[in-house]
C-alpha cells in the first residue's frame, strides 16, 4: 500500500511541470483570445528556442551541481564575433591581406568562441578550484567587456538574407530556430541518457566523492560540460543575432536567469544529480508561455519581473519539499 | 582488441578529424588582396547620393500633395483610425507612423533648438536642431524598402536625408526668422497611433518660406 502511495507521489512530482504548464495555458487562454492562435503558437516556440538551447547546456552543468552565470555574455560575444567576421572579415594592412569569412566560417568562429569561453570556465573551476558561481560570474564580466571591445559598443547590422534564415526562416512549415533547438535537445537527451559521459554527469552531481573513487575523471567531465554549455550559448547567440539581423553588444543580458529558471522549474535539482533535459524543455516552455501571457494581458514589464521571480521561488520551494519527502 | 588494431583505429580517427577540419576550413575562409576589397567597398551603396536623388526627385514633387495640418489634426481628433489609414506611412511595423503635412502659421517663439508656430487654433513646433529618425524618409510612402539588402543602408538613407534638411533647408530660414513672421511650411511629423498626443506636435520642415 505504502509503495503504491510512494509511486503515486513520485509520478505526481514528475508531472508537476506539465500540470503547471497546462494550468498556465488554460488561464491565459481564458483571459486572452489571442493566446490560442496558430501565429502565437509559432511565436512562443520561436521565442523560447534560444532559451531552450542555453538551458540545455545549463541543465548539464546543474546536473553536476554546478552553475554557469556567463551564458548571456557568451551568447553576446559569440553572436558579435560571428557577425563581425562574416560582415567585415579581418584585415592585415601590412601584408595587404584580407581574410574573409563565409557564412559557415562566421558561424563556426562564433561557436568556437563560445566553446573556448566555456572551456576556460571549466579550467578555472577544475584546475584552479574556483567555485563555479565565482568563475562564471567573472566570465560574465569578461565576455561582456570583450563584446563591447569587439563591437566598440555599436550594433553590427546588415548581415544579409542568408544569415537571417537561421533566426527568421521556415523549413517544412516550422521556424528554423525551432528545428535547431529540437536538434540540440535530441542530441543532449542522447548524451545524458545513452552515453558514458551522461552517466558520469549524474554520478558527479549525485556524489562527487563517490564518483571520483569509482574512477571517473571528474575534471575532464566538468571541462567538457562547461565547454558544451558555452557552445550551446553560442548557438543561442547565432539565433538571436540572425533574428535581429544585428549583433547587439548588450544581447543576452539576463538570459542566464531565464535559463536557470527553466532548469529549476523543469525539476532539475540545484544540488545536482537529479533532473532531465525534457524537464528543462518544459521549464523553458513555461517561462516562454508566462512571458507571452503577461505581454498579451498587458501586464507592466515591472510586474512581469516580479511574477517570474515568484514562479522561480515557488519552483525551488516545491523542489525542496519533494527532495525532503523522498 | 590487439594493440596494432587499436593504433590503426586511432590513426583513422585522427585522419578523419584532420579531414573534417580541412574541409570546414576550406569552406569557411577566403583570402583576397586588401586593396581589391577596399576598392569594391568604396563602390558600395552611396547613401548620400541616394538621399539627394530621393529628396529632389521623389520627396520634393510630393510636397504639393501634403495634407493640410489643421484638417489632418481635426480628422485625427474625430477619427484617428481613418486619419492613420488614409494619410500615415511607415516602412517598419508598429504604431509609429509618419505624415506629410503643410500649413501656414505665425512664429510665436524662437528657441535654440526649435521654433514655435501658431497655425489656426493649433500650436506646434518646427524642429530646427535635432533632426533625426525616419520621418523624412517614410512620410511620403514612396521609399521602397524592398530594393535594399541590408538595414544599414536603409538607416543611412534616413541619416543623409536628415542631414540635407539640417544643412540646406533650415539654415536659410533660421538666418532671418523673427517672432510674428508668417511662414508657409511643408514638412513631416511622427505620431504614435497607440499613444496619440496632439498637444505637442513637432514638424520637421522639408520646405519653409
Short mmCIF file of C-alpha atoms in Angstrom, two decimals:
data_model
loop_
_atom_site.label_atom_id
_atom_site.label_comp_id
_atom_site.label_asym_id
_atom_site.label_seq_id
_atom_site.Cartn_x
_atom_site.Cartn_y
_atom_site.Cartn_z
CA UNK A 1 0.00 0.00 0.00
CA UNK A 2 2.80 2.38 1.07
CA UNK A 3 4.71 1.52 -2.13
CA UNK A 4 1.69 2.45 -4.25
CA UNK A 5 1.33 5.79 -2.47
CA UNK A 6 5.06 6.47 -2.87
CA UNK A 7 5.00 5.68 -6.57
CA UNK A 8 1.92 7.90 -7.00
CA UNK A 9 3.73 10.71 -5.19
CA UNK A 10 6.76 10.23 -7.43
CA UNK A 11 4.59 10.31 -10.54
CA UNK A 12 2.82 13.45 -9.33
CA UNK A 13 6.15 15.13 -8.63
CA UNK A 14 7.34 14.24 -12.16
CA UNK A 15 4.14 15.59 -13.69
CA UNK A 16 4.23 18.87 -11.75
CA UNK A 17 5.79 20.98 -14.57
CA UNK A 18 3.34 19.53 -17.10
CA UNK A 19 0.37 20.26 -14.83
CA UNK A 20 1.71 23.78 -14.23
CA UNK A 21 2.02 24.36 -17.98
CA UNK A 22 -1.50 23.08 -18.63
CA UNK A 23 -3.00 25.31 -15.91
CA UNK A 24 -0.99 28.31 -17.15
CA UNK A 25 -2.18 27.81 -20.74
CA UNK A 26 -5.80 27.46 -19.66
CA UNK A 27 -5.70 30.61 -17.50
CA UNK A 28 -4.02 32.73 -20.19
CA UNK A 29 -6.29 31.25 -22.88
CA UNK A 30 -9.34 32.26 -20.87
CA UNK A 31 -8.07 35.80 -20.32
CA UNK A 32 -6.77 36.46 -23.85
CA UNK A 33 -8.40 35.41 -27.11
CA UNK A 34 -5.08 35.82 -28.93
CA UNK A 35 -3.29 33.12 -26.95
CA UNK A 36 -4.70 30.02 -28.64
CA UNK A 37 -3.88 31.11 -32.18
CA UNK A 38 -1.52 29.45 -34.66
CA UNK A 39 0.61 32.57 -35.11
CA UNK A 40 1.01 32.96 -31.35
CA UNK A 41 1.92 29.27 -31.04
CA UNK A 42 4.81 29.67 -33.50
CA UNK A 43 5.73 32.98 -31.93
CA UNK A 44 6.11 31.38 -28.48
CA UNK A 45 8.11 28.47 -29.89
CA UNK A 46 10.39 30.81 -31.82
CA UNK A 47 10.95 32.92 -28.71
CA UNK A 48 11.78 30.02 -26.43
CA UNK A 49 14.17 28.38 -28.90
CA UNK A 50 17.10 30.47 -27.67
CA UNK A 51 16.32 29.75 -24.03
CA UNK A 52 15.96 26.02 -24.77
CA UNK A 53 19.46 25.95 -26.29
CA UNK A 54 21.04 27.79 -23.38
CA UNK A 55 19.03 25.90 -20.78
CA UNK A 56 20.03 22.54 -22.24
CA UNK A 57 23.67 23.40 -21.57
CA UNK A 58 22.74 24.82 -18.18
CA UNK A 59 20.93 21.57 -17.28
CA UNK A 60 24.07 19.53 -17.88
CA UNK A 61 26.02 21.97 -15.70
CA UNK A 62 23.41 21.99 -12.90
CA UNK A 63 23.16 18.19 -13.01
CA UNK A 64 26.82 18.22 -11.89
CA UNK A 65 25.84 20.60 -9.07
CA UNK A 66 27.46 23.48 -10.95
CA UNK A 67 26.16 26.77 -12.30
CA UNK A 68 27.01 28.89 -15.33
CA UNK A 69 26.23 32.58 -14.98
CA UNK A 70 28.19 33.54 -18.09
CA UNK A 71 25.84 32.14 -20.77
CA UNK A 72 24.20 35.52 -21.58
CA UNK A 73 27.54 37.24 -22.12
CA UNK A 74 28.96 34.27 -24.02
CA UNK A 75 25.90 34.43 -26.25
CA UNK A 76 26.54 38.12 -26.93
CA UNK A 77 30.24 37.68 -27.70
CA UNK A 78 29.68 34.66 -29.96
CA UNK A 79 26.97 36.50 -31.88
CA UNK A 80 29.17 39.57 -32.22
CA UNK A 81 32.18 37.57 -33.39
CA UNK A 82 30.08 35.75 -35.99
CA UNK A 83 28.52 39.00 -37.22
CA UNK A 84 31.81 40.90 -37.26
CA UNK A 85 33.79 38.24 -39.08
CA UNK A 86 31.03 37.43 -41.57
CA UNK A 87 30.42 41.07 -42.37
CA UNK A 88 33.88 42.58 -42.26
CA UNK A 89 36.41 39.74 -42.13
CA UNK A 90 39.89 40.51 -40.82
CA UNK A 91 42.26 42.99 -42.43
CA UNK A 92 46.06 42.75 -42.34
CA UNK A 93 47.14 46.11 -43.85
CA UNK A 94 50.88 45.47 -43.63
CA UNK A 95 50.54 42.26 -45.66
CA UNK A 96 47.83 43.77 -47.91
CA UNK A 97 45.76 40.73 -46.94
CA UNK A 98 42.05 40.38 -46.32
CA UNK A 99 40.74 37.22 -44.67
CA UNK A 100 37.03 36.90 -45.37
CA UNK A 101 34.64 34.54 -43.66
CA UNK A 102 31.84 32.67 -45.39
CA UNK A 103 28.55 32.14 -43.58
CA UNK A 104 29.80 28.75 -42.42
CA UNK A 105 33.08 30.33 -41.32
CA UNK A 106 31.36 33.03 -39.29
CA UNK A 107 29.07 30.51 -37.62
CA UNK A 108 31.94 28.16 -36.79
CA UNK A 109 34.01 31.04 -35.41
CA UNK A 110 31.16 32.08 -33.09
CA UNK A 111 30.70 28.51 -31.89
CA UNK A 112 34.44 28.09 -31.31
CA UNK A 113 34.47 31.31 -29.27
CA UNK A 114 31.56 30.03 -27.17
CA UNK A 115 33.29 26.70 -26.68
CA UNK A 116 36.57 28.37 -25.71
CA UNK A 117 34.90 30.58 -23.11
CA UNK A 118 33.13 27.52 -21.69
CA UNK A 119 36.44 25.66 -21.69
CA UNK A 120 38.05 28.48 -19.67
CA UNK A 121 35.16 28.26 -17.20
CA UNK A 122 35.80 24.54 -16.85
CA UNK A 123 39.55 25.01 -16.40
CA UNK A 124 39.07 27.74 -13.80
CA UNK A 125 36.68 25.51 -11.86
CA UNK A 126 38.67 22.28 -12.06
CA UNK A 127 42.34 23.31 -12.17
CA UNK A 128 42.22 26.46 -10.07
CA UNK A 129 39.38 25.27 -7.80
CA UNK A 130 37.42 28.50 -8.26
CA UNK A 131 33.78 27.93 -7.20
CA UNK A 132 31.55 27.71 -10.32
CA UNK A 133 29.49 30.71 -9.18
CA UNK A 134 32.58 32.94 -8.99
CA UNK A 135 34.35 31.58 -12.08
CA UNK A 136 31.34 32.02 -14.33
CA UNK A 137 30.47 35.37 -12.75
CA UNK A 138 33.95 36.54 -13.69
CA UNK A 139 33.45 35.17 -17.21
CA UNK A 140 30.13 37.03 -17.41
CA UNK A 141 32.00 40.31 -16.95
CA UNK A 142 34.98 39.37 -19.12
CA UNK A 143 32.82 38.21 -22.04
CA UNK A 144 30.61 41.30 -21.84
CA UNK A 145 33.69 43.51 -21.82
CA UNK A 146 35.16 41.65 -24.80
CA UNK A 147 31.85 42.09 -26.63
CA UNK A 148 32.00 45.83 -26.03
CA UNK A 149 35.61 45.91 -27.23
CA UNK A 150 34.82 43.85 -30.35
CA UNK A 151 31.77 45.93 -31.28
CA UNK A 152 33.06 49.26 -29.92
CA UNK A 153 29.67 49.47 -28.23
CA UNK A 154 27.77 49.63 -31.53
CA UNK A 155 25.50 47.01 -33.07
CA UNK A 156 26.84 45.11 -36.09
CA UNK A 157 23.93 45.15 -38.52
CA UNK A 158 23.09 44.29 -42.11
CA UNK A 159 24.10 40.64 -42.17
CA UNK A 160 22.00 39.65 -45.16
CA UNK A 161 19.22 37.25 -46.02
CA UNK A 162 21.29 34.05 -45.85
CA UNK A 163 22.25 34.70 -42.25
CA UNK A 164 18.72 35.88 -41.37
CA UNK A 165 17.40 32.44 -42.40
CA UNK A 166 18.79 30.93 -39.18
CA UNK A 167 16.64 33.12 -36.96
CA UNK A 168 13.69 34.04 -39.15
CA UNK A 169 13.40 31.31 -41.79
CA UNK A 170 10.94 28.44 -42.06
CA UNK A 171 11.67 24.83 -43.01
CA UNK A 172 8.87 22.31 -43.67
CA UNK A 173 6.36 24.72 -42.13
CA UNK A 174 8.29 25.09 -38.88
CA UNK A 175 10.53 28.04 -37.89
CA UNK A 176 14.23 27.25 -38.30
CA UNK A 177 15.10 28.16 -34.66
CA UNK A 178 12.60 25.52 -33.53
CA UNK A 179 14.40 22.91 -35.66
CA UNK A 180 17.75 23.97 -34.23
CA UNK A 181 16.57 23.82 -30.63
CA UNK A 182 14.85 20.47 -31.27
CA UNK A 183 18.11 19.06 -32.66
CA UNK A 184 20.02 20.38 -29.65
CA UNK A 185 17.51 18.79 -27.27
CA UNK A 186 17.60 15.41 -29.02
CA UNK A 187 21.41 15.35 -29.00
CA UNK A 188 21.51 16.40 -25.35
CA UNK A 189 19.00 13.70 -24.37
CA UNK A 190 21.10 11.11 -26.18
CA UNK A 191 24.22 12.45 -24.47
CA UNK A 192 22.72 12.41 -21.00
CA UNK A 193 20.88 9.08 -21.27
CA UNK A 194 22.82 6.93 -23.70
CA UNK A 195 26.48 7.80 -23.24
CA UNK A 196 29.13 7.23 -20.62
CA UNK A 197 29.65 10.92 -20.10
CA UNK A 198 25.90 11.33 -19.45
CA UNK A 199 26.08 8.75 -16.66
CA UNK A 200 29.22 10.44 -15.29
CA UNK A 201 27.38 13.78 -15.16
CA UNK A 202 24.62 12.29 -13.00
CA UNK A 203 27.18 10.46 -10.89
CA UNK A 204 29.22 13.61 -10.22
CA UNK A 205 26.08 15.57 -9.29
CA UNK A 206 24.81 12.76 -7.06
CA UNK A 207 28.01 12.33 -5.09
CA UNK A 208 31.26 13.79 -6.38
CA UNK A 209 33.48 11.90 -3.97
CA UNK A 210 31.87 8.57 -4.79
CA UNK A 211 32.23 9.35 -8.48
CA UNK A 212 35.91 10.16 -8.02
CA UNK A 213 36.51 6.98 -6.06
CA UNK A 214 34.80 4.95 -8.76
CA UNK A 215 37.43 6.14 -11.24
CA UNK A 216 35.61 8.88 -13.11
CA UNK A 217 37.89 11.66 -14.35
CA UNK A 218 35.79 14.40 -12.79
CA UNK A 219 37.87 17.33 -14.03
CA UNK A 220 37.68 16.10 -17.63
CA UNK A 221 33.91 15.65 -17.49
CA UNK A 222 33.44 19.08 -15.93
CA UNK A 223 35.58 20.81 -18.55
CA UNK A 224 33.65 19.03 -21.33
CA UNK A 225 30.28 20.02 -19.86
CA UNK A 226 31.20 23.70 -19.35
CA UNK A 227 32.60 23.75 -22.90
CA UNK A 228 29.32 22.30 -24.16
CA UNK A 229 27.38 24.94 -22.21
CA UNK A 230 29.49 27.60 -23.95
CA UNK A 231 28.87 26.03 -27.36
CA UNK A 232 25.12 25.95 -26.77
CA UNK A 233 25.14 29.57 -25.58
CA UNK A 234 26.94 30.39 -28.84
CA UNK A 235 24.22 28.59 -30.83
CA UNK A 236 21.69 30.73 -28.97
CA UNK A 237 23.78 33.78 -29.87
CA UNK A 238 23.64 32.86 -33.55
CA UNK A 239 19.85 32.63 -33.42
CA UNK A 240 19.47 35.96 -31.59
CA UNK A 241 21.85 37.74 -33.96
CA UNK A 242 20.21 36.26 -37.02
CA UNK A 243 16.71 37.07 -35.81
CA UNK A 244 17.59 40.72 -35.17
CA UNK A 245 19.82 40.93 -38.27
CA UNK A 246 22.17 42.60 -35.84
CA UNK A 247 24.67 41.69 -33.12
CA UNK A 248 23.82 43.88 -30.15
CA UNK A 249 26.58 44.48 -27.59
CA UNK A 250 24.06 44.10 -24.77
CA UNK A 251 22.37 41.00 -26.18
CA UNK A 252 21.63 38.18 -23.77
CA UNK A 253 21.56 40.34 -20.66
CA UNK A 254 19.62 38.41 -18.02
CA UNK A 255 19.38 35.27 -20.17
CA UNK A 256 21.29 33.32 -17.53
CA UNK A 257 18.43 33.91 -15.12
CA UNK A 258 15.76 32.74 -17.57
CA UNK A 259 17.90 29.72 -18.25
CA UNK A 260 18.38 28.84 -14.57
CA UNK A 261 14.65 29.41 -14.08
CA UNK A 262 13.83 26.95 -16.88
CA UNK A 263 16.17 24.36 -15.37
CA UNK A 264 14.75 24.73 -11.86
CA UNK A 265 11.11 24.84 -12.95
CA UNK A 266 11.81 21.77 -15.07
CA UNK A 267 12.63 19.84 -11.93
CA UNK A 268 16.42 19.72 -12.05
CA UNK A 269 17.79 19.93 -8.55
CA UNK A 270 20.26 22.77 -7.94
CA UNK A 271 22.18 20.39 -5.69
CA UNK A 272 22.80 18.16 -8.71
CA UNK A 273 22.28 14.54 -9.68
CA UNK A 274 18.56 14.82 -10.37
CA UNK A 275 16.74 16.20 -13.38
CA UNK A 276 16.36 15.83 -17.11
CA UNK A 277 16.65 17.70 -20.39
CA UNK A 278 12.96 17.01 -21.05
CA UNK A 279 12.04 18.71 -17.79
CA UNK A 280 14.12 21.74 -18.74
CA UNK A 281 12.34 21.98 -22.10
CA UNK A 282 9.06 22.04 -20.19
CA UNK A 283 10.50 24.68 -17.86
CA UNK A 284 11.57 26.81 -20.83
CA UNK A 285 8.10 26.44 -22.35
CA UNK A 286 6.53 27.51 -19.02
CA UNK A 287 8.78 30.60 -18.87
CA UNK A 288 8.03 31.37 -22.53
CA UNK A 289 4.27 30.95 -22.11
CA UNK A 290 4.39 33.04 -18.94
CA UNK A 291 6.30 35.83 -20.74
CA UNK A 292 3.93 35.65 -23.70
CA UNK A 293 0.83 35.60 -21.50
CA UNK A 294 1.97 38.55 -19.41
CA UNK A 295 2.58 40.55 -22.60
CA UNK A 296 -0.79 39.54 -24.11
CA UNK A 297 -2.51 40.55 -20.88
CA UNK A 298 -0.77 43.95 -20.97
CA UNK A 299 0.94 43.38 -17.63
CA UNK A 300 3.59 46.02 -16.93
CA UNK A 301 7.16 44.82 -17.60
CA UNK A 302 8.00 45.63 -13.98
CA UNK A 303 5.29 43.29 -12.74
CA UNK A 304 6.44 40.67 -15.25
CA UNK A 305 9.79 40.53 -13.45
CA UNK A 306 8.05 40.15 -10.09
CA UNK A 307 5.79 37.34 -11.36
CA UNK A 308 8.69 35.47 -12.95
CA UNK A 309 10.73 35.78 -9.76
CA UNK A 310 7.87 34.40 -7.70
CA UNK A 311 7.37 31.48 -10.07
CA UNK A 312 11.05 30.54 -9.72
CA UNK A 313 10.82 30.83 -5.94
CA UNK A 314 7.76 28.59 -5.84
CA UNK A 315 9.51 26.05 -8.10
CA UNK A 316 12.53 25.90 -5.77
CA UNK A 317 10.31 25.56 -2.69
CA UNK A 318 8.43 22.67 -4.32
CA UNK A 319 11.75 21.08 -5.34
CA UNK A 320 12.99 21.29 -1.74
CA UNK A 321 9.74 19.80 -0.42
CA UNK A 322 9.98 16.94 -2.93
CA UNK A 323 13.61 16.25 -2.01
CA UNK A 324 12.66 16.14 1.68
CA UNK A 325 9.76 13.72 1.04
CA UNK A 326 11.95 11.37 -0.96
CA UNK B 1 41.42 -5.72 -29.36
CA UNK B 2 45.07 -6.18 -30.38
CA UNK B 3 47.40 -3.25 -29.83
CA UNK B 4 48.12 -2.72 -33.56
CA UNK B 5 44.38 -2.67 -34.43
CA UNK B 6 43.78 -0.12 -31.67
CA UNK B 7 46.58 2.02 -33.05
CA UNK B 8 45.13 1.78 -36.57
CA UNK B 9 41.70 2.83 -35.35
CA UNK B 10 43.22 5.81 -33.59
CA UNK B 11 45.12 6.80 -36.74
CA UNK B 12 41.93 6.59 -38.81
CA UNK B 13 40.13 8.73 -36.22
CA UNK B 14 42.86 11.40 -36.32
CA UNK B 15 42.94 11.35 -40.13
CA UNK B 16 39.16 11.76 -40.25
CA UNK B 17 39.37 14.62 -37.76
CA UNK B 18 42.04 16.39 -39.77
CA UNK B 19 39.97 15.83 -42.94
CA UNK B 20 36.88 17.39 -41.36
CA UNK B 21 38.88 20.37 -40.08
CA UNK B 22 40.47 20.92 -43.52
CA UNK B 23 37.08 20.62 -45.26
CA UNK B 24 35.45 23.10 -42.87
CA UNK B 25 38.43 25.43 -43.04
CA UNK B 26 38.40 25.44 -46.84
CA UNK B 27 34.70 26.35 -46.87
CA UNK B 28 34.97 28.87 -44.04
CA UNK B 29 37.59 31.41 -45.06
CA UNK B 30 38.86 33.00 -48.24
CA UNK B 31 41.79 35.28 -48.92
CA UNK B 32 41.96 38.41 -51.05
CA UNK B 33 44.23 41.38 -51.54
CA UNK B 34 43.16 44.10 -49.12
CA UNK B 35 43.32 46.92 -51.69
CA UNK B 36 40.99 44.98 -54.03
CA UNK B 37 38.46 44.54 -51.23
CA UNK B 38 38.68 48.24 -50.34
CA UNK B 39 38.10 49.24 -53.96
CA UNK B 40 34.95 47.15 -54.09
CA UNK B 41 33.82 48.53 -50.73
CA UNK B 42 34.26 52.09 -51.97
CA UNK B 43 31.91 51.32 -54.84
CA UNK B 44 29.21 50.15 -52.45
CA UNK B 45 25.88 51.86 -51.84
CA UNK B 46 26.23 55.64 -51.69
CA UNK B 47 23.59 56.69 -49.19
CA UNK B 48 24.30 60.42 -49.64
CA UNK B 49 23.75 60.26 -53.41
CA UNK B 50 20.66 58.11 -52.99
CA UNK B 51 19.24 60.52 -50.39
CA UNK B 52 19.92 63.56 -52.59
CA UNK B 53 18.15 61.91 -55.53
CA UNK B 54 15.24 60.84 -53.32
CA UNK B 55 14.94 64.34 -51.88
CA UNK B 56 14.93 66.01 -55.29
CA UNK B 57 13.07 63.52 -57.46
CA UNK B 58 10.67 61.83 -55.04
CA UNK B 59 10.09 63.94 -51.95
CA UNK B 60 10.02 67.45 -53.41
CA UNK B 61 7.40 66.69 -56.14
CA UNK B 62 5.21 65.14 -53.40
CA UNK B 63 5.19 68.27 -51.26
CA UNK B 64 2.25 69.62 -53.25
CA UNK B 65 0.23 66.56 -52.18
CA UNK B 66 0.87 67.08 -48.44
CA UNK B 67 -2.18 67.11 -46.16
CA UNK B 68 -3.25 70.39 -44.57
CA UNK B 69 -2.14 70.12 -40.99
CA UNK B 70 -5.28 71.68 -39.50
CA UNK B 71 -7.59 69.38 -41.47
CA UNK B 72 -5.45 66.40 -40.54
CA UNK B 73 -5.49 67.24 -36.84
CA UNK B 74 -9.25 67.67 -37.00
CA UNK B 75 -9.60 64.25 -38.61
CA UNK B 76 -7.25 62.73 -36.05
CA UNK B 77 -9.45 64.11 -33.29
CA UNK B 78 -12.66 62.80 -34.84
CA UNK B 79 -11.46 59.52 -36.32
CA UNK B 80 -7.91 58.54 -35.50
CA UNK B 81 -8.06 55.22 -37.36
CA UNK B 82 -9.34 56.82 -40.55
CA UNK B 83 -6.66 59.51 -40.44
CA UNK B 84 -3.89 56.96 -39.96
CA UNK B 85 -5.33 54.68 -42.62
CA UNK B 86 -5.56 57.47 -45.18
CA UNK B 87 -2.50 59.65 -44.57
CA UNK B 88 0.09 57.79 -42.49
CA UNK B 89 3.08 55.89 -43.81
CA UNK B 90 5.93 53.85 -42.34
CA UNK B 91 8.33 51.18 -43.53
CA UNK B 92 8.52 49.45 -40.17
CA UNK B 93 5.81 47.51 -38.39
CA UNK B 94 4.46 49.21 -35.27
CA UNK B 95 2.33 52.04 -34.04
CA UNK B 96 4.70 54.86 -35.06
CA UNK B 97 3.68 56.42 -38.37
CA UNK B 98 4.68 59.46 -40.38
CA UNK B 99 2.64 62.16 -42.12
CA UNK B 100 3.50 64.62 -44.86
CA UNK B 101 1.83 67.91 -43.86
CA UNK B 102 1.67 71.54 -44.92
CA UNK B 103 0.36 74.72 -43.39
CA UNK B 104 0.73 78.43 -42.81
CA UNK B 105 1.39 79.85 -39.38
CA UNK B 106 2.84 82.66 -37.32
CA UNK B 107 6.05 82.39 -35.34
CA UNK B 108 5.26 82.78 -31.63
CA UNK B 109 8.66 81.97 -30.15
CA UNK B 110 12.17 81.23 -31.33
CA UNK B 111 14.28 78.91 -29.21
CA UNK B 112 17.75 77.48 -29.66
CA UNK B 113 16.51 74.10 -30.91
CA UNK B 114 13.08 74.87 -32.29
CA UNK B 115 10.61 77.47 -33.49
CA UNK B 116 7.07 77.66 -32.13
CA UNK B 117 4.23 78.32 -34.56
CA UNK B 118 0.57 79.12 -34.20
CA UNK B 119 -1.39 77.53 -37.04
CA UNK B 120 -5.04 78.49 -36.58
CA UNK B 121 -6.01 77.14 -33.17
CA UNK B 122 -3.16 74.69 -33.16
CA UNK B 123 0.25 75.45 -31.71
CA UNK B 124 3.12 73.32 -32.94
CA UNK B 125 6.88 73.18 -33.03
CA UNK B 126 9.19 73.26 -36.02
CA UNK B 127 12.32 71.23 -35.26
CA UNK B 128 15.42 73.12 -36.34
CA UNK B 129 18.28 71.48 -34.44
CA UNK B 130 17.65 67.83 -33.64
CA UNK B 131 16.64 66.29 -36.96
CA UNK B 132 16.65 62.56 -36.51
CA UNK B 133 14.53 59.47 -37.12
CA UNK B 134 12.89 58.14 -40.26
CA UNK B 135 10.09 60.69 -40.76
CA UNK B 136 11.56 62.37 -43.85
CA UNK B 137 12.33 59.04 -45.50
CA UNK B 138 8.99 57.38 -44.75
CA UNK B 139 6.36 60.15 -44.75
CA UNK B 140 5.64 60.02 -48.50
CA UNK B 141 5.20 56.25 -48.52
CA UNK B 142 7.33 56.19 -51.67
CA UNK B 143 10.52 54.85 -50.12
CA UNK B 144 10.86 51.31 -51.46
CA UNK B 145 12.48 49.23 -48.76
CA UNK B 146 12.40 46.06 -50.88
CA UNK B 147 15.22 47.33 -53.11
CA UNK B 148 17.63 47.22 -50.17
CA UNK B 149 19.51 44.19 -48.96
CA UNK B 150 20.54 45.40 -45.52
CA UNK B 151 19.27 47.61 -42.73
CA UNK B 152 22.43 49.69 -42.52
CA UNK B 153 21.84 51.16 -45.97
CA UNK B 154 18.19 51.82 -45.12
CA UNK B 155 19.18 53.63 -41.93
CA UNK B 156 21.92 55.56 -43.72
CA UNK B 157 19.37 56.95 -46.19
CA UNK B 158 17.44 58.41 -43.24
CA UNK B 159 20.59 59.86 -41.76
CA UNK B 160 21.53 61.50 -45.08
CA UNK B 161 18.02 62.90 -45.64
CA UNK B 162 18.10 64.35 -42.13
CA UNK B 163 21.46 65.95 -42.97
CA UNK B 164 20.04 67.55 -46.13
CA UNK B 165 17.24 69.16 -44.14
CA UNK B 166 19.55 70.26 -41.36
CA UNK B 167 22.23 71.68 -43.66
CA UNK B 168 20.21 73.02 -46.59
CA UNK B 169 16.61 73.68 -45.56
CA UNK B 170 16.89 75.06 -42.06
CA UNK B 171 19.87 77.49 -42.17
CA UNK B 172 18.30 79.97 -44.68
CA UNK B 173 15.12 80.01 -42.56
CA UNK B 174 16.96 80.42 -39.27
CA UNK B 175 19.01 83.26 -40.70
CA UNK B 176 16.01 85.56 -40.93
CA UNK B 177 13.20 84.17 -38.74
CA UNK B 178 11.52 86.62 -36.38
CA UNK B 179 8.66 86.36 -33.93
CA UNK B 180 5.49 87.46 -35.68
CA UNK B 181 6.64 86.36 -39.15
CA UNK B 182 4.21 84.35 -41.24
CA UNK B 183 5.67 81.13 -42.59
CA UNK B 184 4.48 78.67 -45.17
CA UNK B 185 5.87 75.24 -44.47
CA UNK B 186 5.70 71.69 -45.69
CA UNK B 187 7.17 69.01 -43.51
CA UNK B 188 6.87 65.65 -41.86
CA UNK B 189 5.61 64.64 -38.45
CA UNK B 190 5.67 61.47 -36.39
CA UNK B 191 2.67 60.22 -34.43
CA UNK B 192 2.15 57.13 -32.32
CA UNK B 193 -1.25 55.61 -33.02
CA UNK B 194 -1.16 53.72 -29.72
CA UNK B 195 -0.47 56.85 -27.67
CA UNK B 196 -1.78 59.73 -29.74
CA UNK B 197 -0.76 63.10 -28.35
CA UNK B 198 -1.87 66.13 -30.34
CA UNK B 199 -0.75 68.67 -27.74
CA UNK B 200 2.96 68.51 -28.57
CA UNK B 201 3.15 68.23 -32.32
CA UNK B 202 6.60 68.59 -33.84
CA UNK B 203 7.08 69.07 -37.56
CA UNK B 204 10.40 68.62 -39.35
CA UNK B 205 10.32 71.17 -42.17
CA UNK B 206 11.23 69.99 -45.64
CA UNK B 207 10.37 73.27 -47.30
CA UNK B 208 9.82 76.56 -45.49
CA UNK B 209 9.30 80.15 -46.59
#
